[in-house]
mmCIF file of C-alpha atoms in Angstrom:
data_model
loop_
_atom_site.group_PDB
_atom_site.id
_atom_site.type_symbol
_atom_site.label_atom_id
_atom_site.label_comp_id
_atom_site.label_asym_id
_atom_site.label_seq_id
_atom_site.Cartn_x
_atom_site.Cartn_y
_atom_site.Cartn_z
ATOM 1 C CA MET E 207 28.700 38.001 -10.289
ATOM 2 C CA LEU E 208 25.021 37.645 -9.380
ATOM 3 C CA LYS E 209 24.333 37.659 -5.645
ATOM 4 C CA GLU E 210 22.606 34.262 -5.709
ATOM 5 C CA ILE E 211 25.561 32.664 -7.506
ATOM 6 C CA ARG E 212 27.994 34.285 -5.090
ATOM 7 C CA HIS E 213 26.047 32.968 -2.101
ATOM 8 C CA SER E 214 26.095 29.469 -3.565
ATOM 9 C CA LYS E 215 29.854 29.638 -4.123
ATOM 10 C CA ILE E 216 30.424 30.977 -0.604
ATOM 11 C CA LEU E 217 28.439 28.097 0.902
ATOM 12 C CA GLN E 218 30.451 25.596 -1.117
ATOM 13 C CA LEU E 219 33.745 27.160 -0.001
ATOM 14 C CA ILE E 220 32.665 27.003 3.644
ATOM 15 C CA LYS E 221 31.502 23.404 3.231
ATOM 16 C CA ASP E 222 34.809 22.392 1.616
ATOM 17 C CA ASN E 223 37.020 24.185 4.154
ATOM 18 C CA LYS E 224 34.892 23.839 7.329
ATOM 19 C CA THR E 225 36.337 27.209 8.444
ATOM 20 C CA ILE E 226 37.455 29.954 6.071
ATOM 21 C CA SER E 227 38.479 33.608 6.325
ATOM 22 C CA THR E 228 36.614 36.492 4.719
ATOM 23 C CA LYS E 229 39.851 37.452 2.994
ATOM 24 C CA LYS E 230 40.219 34.026 1.379
ATOM 25 C CA ILE E 231 36.593 33.995 0.183
ATOM 26 C CA ALA E 232 37.045 37.459 -1.331
ATOM 27 C CA LYS E 233 40.189 36.302 -3.109
ATOM 28 C CA GLU E 234 38.580 33.109 -4.443
ATOM 29 C CA LEU E 235 35.501 34.942 -5.745
ATOM 30 C CA LYS E 236 37.339 38.104 -6.806
ATOM 31 C CA SER E 237 34.902 40.210 -4.774
ATOM 32 C CA PRO E 238 35.469 43.054 -2.271
ATOM 33 C CA GLU E 239 35.747 41.969 1.363
ATOM 34 C CA VAL E 240 32.982 44.397 2.329
ATOM 35 C CA THR E 241 30.641 42.565 -0.066
ATOM 36 C CA ILE E 242 31.632 39.177 1.346
ATOM 37 C CA ARG E 243 31.017 40.389 4.912
ATOM 38 C CA LYS E 244 27.480 41.434 3.930
ATOM 39 C CA ASP E 245 26.960 38.057 2.268
ATOM 40 C CA LEU E 246 28.134 36.227 5.386
ATOM 41 C CA ALA E 247 25.798 38.281 7.578
ATOM 42 C CA TYR E 248 22.894 37.387 5.284
ATOM 43 C CA LEU E 249 23.771 33.667 5.199
ATOM 44 C CA GLU E 250 24.112 33.590 8.978
ATOM 45 C CA LYS E 251 20.646 35.150 9.312
ATOM 46 C CA LEU E 252 19.292 32.326 7.149
ATOM 47 C CA GLY E 253 20.872 29.821 9.520
ATOM 48 C CA LYS E 254 23.197 28.402 6.872
ATOM 49 C CA ILE E 255 26.588 29.319 8.428
ATOM 50 C CA ASN E 256 28.256 30.441 11.638
ATOM 51 C CA ARG E 257 30.134 33.732 11.500
ATOM 52 C CA ILE E 258 33.407 33.812 13.415
ATOM 53 C CA HIS E 259 36.026 36.527 13.866
ATOM 54 C CA GLY E 260 37.454 37.220 10.414
ATOM 55 C CA GLY E 261 35.420 34.633 8.550
ATOM 56 C CA ALA E 262 32.829 31.860 8.761
ATOM 57 C CA SER E 263 32.452 28.185 9.620
ATOM 58 C CA ILE E 264 30.123 25.361 8.699
ATOM 59 C CA ILE E 265 27.166 24.582 10.978
ATOM 60 C CA GLU E 266 27.701 21.184 12.536
ATOM 61 C CA LYS E 267 24.392 19.343 12.852
ATOM 62 C CA SER E 268 23.776 17.787 16.236
ATOM 63 C CA MET E 269 23.243 14.029 16.424
ATOM 64 C CA ILE E 270 19.951 13.058 18.092
ATOM 65 C CA SER E 271 19.979 9.936 20.278
ATOM 66 C CA GLU E 272 17.029 7.692 21.064
ATOM 67 C CA LEU E 273 14.652 8.548 23.902
ATOM 68 C CA THR E 274 12.256 6.210 25.656
ATOM 69 C CA MET E 275 8.546 6.722 25.059
ATOM 70 C CA GLN E 276 8.152 8.113 28.577
ATOM 71 C CA GLU E 277 10.866 10.695 27.875
ATOM 72 C CA LYS E 278 9.258 11.628 24.552
ATOM 73 C CA LYS E 279 5.838 12.137 26.137
ATOM 74 C CA VAL E 280 6.963 15.026 28.325
ATOM 75 C CA LYS E 281 9.193 16.766 25.763
ATOM 76 C CA ASN E 282 7.771 19.735 23.792
ATOM 77 C CA ILE E 283 4.246 18.619 24.623
ATOM 78 C CA GLU E 284 2.491 21.830 23.544
ATOM 79 C CA LEU E 285 4.193 21.730 20.137
ATOM 80 C CA LYS E 286 3.051 18.136 19.672
ATOM 81 C CA LYS E 287 -0.536 18.976 20.595
ATOM 82 C CA LYS E 288 -0.551 21.744 17.972
ATOM 83 C CA ILE E 289 0.786 19.382 15.310
ATOM 84 C CA ALA E 290 -1.722 16.684 16.292
ATOM 85 C CA LYS E 291 -4.642 19.101 15.933
ATOM 86 C CA ASN E 292 -3.593 19.950 12.373
ATOM 87 C CA ALA E 293 -3.072 16.279 11.568
ATOM 88 C CA LEU E 294 -6.568 15.399 12.790
ATOM 89 C CA SER E 295 -8.106 17.846 10.302
ATOM 90 C CA LEU E 296 -6.673 15.779 7.421
ATOM 91 C CA ILE E 297 -8.357 12.520 8.431
ATOM 92 C CA LYS E 298 -11.528 11.758 6.465
ATOM 93 C CA LYS E 299 -14.320 9.186 6.587
ATOM 94 C CA ASN E 300 -13.266 5.726 5.342
ATOM 95 C CA ASP E 301 -9.574 6.647 5.325
ATOM 96 C CA TYR E 302 -6.969 3.931 5.691
ATOM 97 C CA ILE E 303 -4.175 5.515 7.711
ATOM 98 C CA PHE E 304 -0.936 4.511 9.394
ATOM 99 C CA LEU E 305 -0.018 6.028 12.763
ATOM 100 C CA ASP E 306 3.672 5.623 13.478
ATOM 101 C CA SER E 307 4.945 4.834 16.959
ATOM 102 C CA GLY E 308 5.794 8.103 18.687
ATOM 103 C CA SER E 309 4.633 10.745 21.127
ATOM 104 C CA THR E 310 3.155 13.068 18.476
ATOM 105 C CA THR E 311 1.167 10.270 16.847
ATOM 106 C CA LEU E 312 0.009 9.289 20.331
ATOM 107 C CA GLU E 313 -1.434 12.806 20.628
ATOM 108 C CA ILE E 314 -3.180 12.269 17.268
ATOM 109 C CA SER E 315 -4.696 9.021 18.542
ATOM 110 C CA GLU E 316 -5.960 10.845 21.636
ATOM 111 C CA LEU E 317 -7.800 13.332 19.402
ATOM 112 C CA ILE E 318 -9.180 10.510 17.246
ATOM 113 C CA LEU E 319 -10.493 8.863 20.403
ATOM 114 C CA LYS E 320 -12.253 12.068 21.467
ATOM 115 C CA HIS E 321 -13.468 13.550 18.195
ATOM 116 C CA ILE E 322 -13.833 10.998 15.379
ATOM 117 C CA ASP E 323 -17.043 8.991 15.178
ATOM 118 C CA PHE E 324 -17.012 8.043 11.501
ATOM 119 C CA GLN E 325 -15.748 4.755 10.101
ATOM 120 C CA MET E 326 -12.030 4.492 9.366
ATOM 121 C CA THR E 327 -9.171 2.004 9.448
ATOM 122 C CA VAL E 328 -5.966 2.522 11.416
ATOM 123 C CA PHE E 329 -2.739 0.594 11.009
ATOM 124 C CA THR E 330 -0.138 1.186 13.706
ATOM 125 C CA ASN E 331 3.071 -0.234 15.110
ATOM 126 C CA SER E 332 2.533 1.434 18.495
ATOM 127 C CA ILE E 333 1.407 -0.667 21.443
ATOM 128 C CA GLU E 334 0.028 2.444 23.177
ATOM 129 C CA ILE E 335 -1.964 3.613 20.154
ATOM 130 C CA LEU E 336 -3.233 0.061 19.673
ATOM 131 C CA SER E 337 -4.462 -0.028 23.263
ATOM 132 C CA LYS E 338 -6.024 3.432 23.102
ATOM 133 C CA LEU E 339 -7.920 3.010 19.824
ATOM 134 C CA SER E 340 -9.154 -0.483 20.684
ATOM 135 C CA LEU E 341 -11.863 1.367 22.650
ATOM 136 C CA LYS E 342 -13.368 2.800 19.425
ATOM 137 C CA ASN E 343 -15.990 0.604 17.737
ATOM 138 C CA ASN E 344 -15.955 2.715 14.565
ATOM 139 C CA ILE E 345 -12.266 2.016 13.914
ATOM 140 C CA ASP E 346 -10.916 -1.137 12.294
ATOM 141 C CA LEU E 347 -7.519 -1.612 13.886
ATOM 142 C CA TYR E 348 -4.479 -3.499 12.596
ATOM 143 C CA VAL E 349 -0.975 -3.900 13.989
ATOM 144 C CA ILE E 350 2.075 -3.653 11.733
ATOM 145 C CA GLY E 351 5.216 -5.521 12.789
ATOM 146 C CA ASN E 352 5.659 -8.640 14.899
ATOM 147 C CA HIS E 353 8.542 -7.769 17.217
ATOM 148 C CA LEU E 354 8.063 -5.312 20.093
ATOM 149 C CA ARG E 355 10.881 -2.885 20.958
ATOM 150 C CA LYS E 356 10.216 -2.312 24.656
ATOM 151 C CA LYS E 357 12.268 0.891 24.858
ATOM 152 C CA THR E 358 9.950 2.793 22.512
ATOM 153 C CA GLY E 359 6.840 0.596 22.538
ATOM 154 C CA ALA E 360 7.145 0.149 18.765
ATOM 155 C CA PHE E 361 6.409 -2.997 16.801
ATOM 156 C CA VAL E 362 8.959 -3.567 14.014
ATOM 157 C CA PHE E 363 9.390 -6.096 11.224
ATOM 158 C CA SER E 364 11.285 -9.294 11.762
ATOM 159 C CA ASP E 365 13.205 -10.604 8.765
ATOM 160 C CA TYR E 366 10.217 -12.629 7.552
ATOM 161 C CA ASP E 367 7.352 -10.232 8.237
ATOM 162 C CA ASP E 368 7.759 -7.220 5.935
ATOM 163 C CA ASP E 369 6.109 -8.801 2.868
ATOM 164 C CA ILE E 370 2.719 -8.514 4.624
ATOM 165 C CA THR E 371 2.474 -4.907 3.407
ATOM 166 C CA GLU E 372 3.255 -5.593 -0.264
ATOM 167 C CA LYS E 373 -0.419 -5.593 -1.333
ATOM 168 C CA MET E 374 -1.528 -2.675 0.852
ATOM 169 C CA ILE E 375 -2.338 0.885 -0.223
ATOM 170 C CA LEU E 376 -2.981 3.457 2.506
ATOM 171 C CA SER E 377 -4.716 6.829 2.207
ATOM 172 C CA LYS E 378 -2.271 8.582 4.531
ATOM 173 C CA SER E 379 0.645 7.754 6.782
ATOM 174 C CA PHE E 380 1.686 9.966 9.684
ATOM 175 C CA ILE E 381 5.416 9.418 10.135
ATOM 176 C CA GLY E 382 7.434 10.706 13.063
ATOM 177 C CA ALA E 383 11.158 11.455 12.924
ATOM 178 C CA ASN E 384 13.792 12.194 15.530
ATOM 179 C CA ALA E 385 15.512 14.606 13.141
ATOM 180 C CA PHE E 386 15.323 16.004 9.613
ATOM 181 C CA ASP E 387 17.195 18.318 7.285
ATOM 182 C CA SER E 388 16.871 19.428 3.663
ATOM 183 C CA ASN E 389 17.755 15.947 2.417
ATOM 184 C CA PHE E 390 16.436 13.250 4.748
ATOM 185 C CA ALA E 391 14.309 12.366 7.769
ATOM 186 C CA TYR E 392 16.150 10.325 10.425
ATOM 187 C CA THR E 393 15.593 7.917 13.307
ATOM 188 C CA PRO E 394 18.063 6.270 15.730
ATOM 189 C CA THR E 395 17.294 2.614 14.857
ATOM 190 C CA SER E 396 17.395 0.582 11.656
ATOM 191 C CA GLU E 397 14.288 -1.436 12.606
ATOM 192 C CA GLU E 398 12.075 1.632 12.946
ATOM 193 C CA ALA E 399 13.631 3.246 9.859
ATOM 194 C CA LYS E 400 12.628 0.161 7.872
ATOM 195 C CA ILE E 401 8.991 0.173 8.940
ATOM 196 C CA LYS E 402 8.646 3.953 8.482
ATOM 197 C CA ASN E 403 10.116 3.737 4.983
ATOM 198 C CA LYS E 404 7.761 0.905 4.016
ATOM 199 C CA MET E 405 4.718 2.884 5.185
ATOM 200 C CA ILE E 406 5.865 5.888 3.137
ATOM 201 C CA GLU E 407 6.153 3.682 0.051
ATOM 202 C CA ILE E 408 2.619 2.278 0.304
ATOM 203 C CA SER E 409 0.859 5.557 1.197
ATOM 204 C CA GLN E 410 -0.867 7.871 -1.245
ATOM 205 C CA THR E 411 -0.091 10.776 1.093
ATOM 206 C CA PRO E 412 2.924 10.233 3.354
ATOM 207 C CA ILE E 413 3.090 13.011 5.961
ATOM 208 C CA LEU E 414 6.060 13.916 8.143
ATOM 209 C CA ILE E 415 5.067 15.130 11.609
ATOM 210 C CA ALA E 416 7.927 16.786 13.471
ATOM 211 C CA ASP E 417 8.287 19.836 15.685
ATOM 212 C CA SER E 418 10.742 22.632 14.934
ATOM 213 C CA THR E 419 13.330 21.440 17.476
ATOM 214 C CA LYS E 420 14.114 18.556 15.107
ATOM 215 C CA THR E 421 15.071 20.719 12.120
ATOM 216 C CA ASN E 422 18.630 20.649 10.792
ATOM 217 C CA THR E 423 19.599 17.789 13.085
ATOM 218 C CA ILE E 424 20.489 14.219 12.201
ATOM 219 C CA SER E 425 20.273 10.753 13.697
ATOM 220 C CA LEU E 426 21.918 7.451 12.828
ATOM 221 C CA TRP E 427 19.510 5.968 10.244
ATOM 222 C CA LYS E 428 17.881 7.583 7.224
ATOM 223 C CA ILE E 429 14.130 7.005 7.010
ATOM 224 C CA SER E 430 13.549 8.493 3.581
ATOM 225 C CA GLU E 431 14.446 11.346 1.293
ATOM 226 C CA ILE E 432 12.551 14.406 2.511
ATOM 227 C CA GLN E 433 10.939 14.968 -0.902
ATOM 228 C CA LYS E 434 9.152 11.586 -0.686
ATOM 229 C CA PHE E 435 6.786 13.170 1.821
ATOM 230 C CA LYS E 436 3.758 14.954 0.346
ATOM 231 C CA MET E 437 3.645 17.374 3.270
ATOM 232 C CA ILE E 438 5.161 18.269 6.626
ATOM 233 C CA ILE E 439 3.115 19.219 9.681
ATOM 234 C CA THR E 440 5.185 21.244 12.130
ATOM 235 C CA ASP E 441 4.795 24.106 14.603
ATOM 236 C CA GLU E 442 7.011 26.894 13.267
ATOM 237 C CA LYS E 443 8.277 28.177 9.920
ATOM 238 C CA THR E 444 12.027 27.846 10.478
ATOM 239 C CA GLU E 445 14.512 28.716 7.747
ATOM 240 C CA LEU E 446 14.669 25.041 6.778
ATOM 241 C CA ILE E 447 10.876 24.841 6.539
ATOM 242 C CA LYS E 448 10.821 27.969 4.351
ATOM 243 C CA GLU E 449 13.447 26.400 2.110
ATOM 244 C CA LEU E 450 11.471 23.153 1.772
ATOM 245 C CA GLU E 451 8.283 25.093 1.037
ATOM 246 C CA GLU E 452 10.080 27.020 -1.711
ATOM 247 C CA ASP E 453 11.152 23.660 -3.149
ATOM 248 C CA GLY E 454 7.471 22.696 -3.488
ATOM 249 C CA LEU E 455 6.820 20.676 -0.334
ATOM 250 C CA LYS E 456 3.447 21.435 1.272
ATOM 251 C CA ILE E 457 3.805 22.777 4.822
ATOM 252 C CA ILE E 458 1.067 22.899 7.479
ATOM 253 C CA ILE E 459 1.616 24.970 10.623
#
């Protein structure tokens, strides 16, 4: 059996059983236990499984809860500044962009305030970004959403407001996420998931901005399939990021 096929079958066995012994895997795949042990060591190195005494177990993804904006601002600040710097380099004259509500996009807005003097248009659902960029005469500024979530400072759609975006096309959208894995990006609330998903749909280049601490974690609501993003800006090439890059997703670090 080819090594790649064997690895795939091992992962499926672990997923199906949650915890499984090396002996049982060897029996199922008709392979020597010494070979299976080497396979498990390799898969653990890739971050795909946990090795335990005599076998392996599935990696349980941690569930990320919602933080307030003040809590977000002080968490992993240097990683967010690095991501924001790379995001700024993508913004061009006369762009129409969406800046999501979040601490990383707030860092992007800070750099826009300091370094961008050309004409552009910014749509945002963040009360803090709205306040900050209102100081820039070269930026046309629009708010998306008509209900303010005070916990995160994010405007979201009410039931009658989301059709306002139906005729819009944006150059780029910078979308934050509380968590992401190989399948989806996630956020803790349905209201913010809805507005993020809509901005992805109407953007020519939807961009996920998320630091490496958010990889292979989940939260309550799916924002979008990960492959709907044209690129991910992050701070480190984790095993998940390598996997997504191999699948054809553009990665900026």
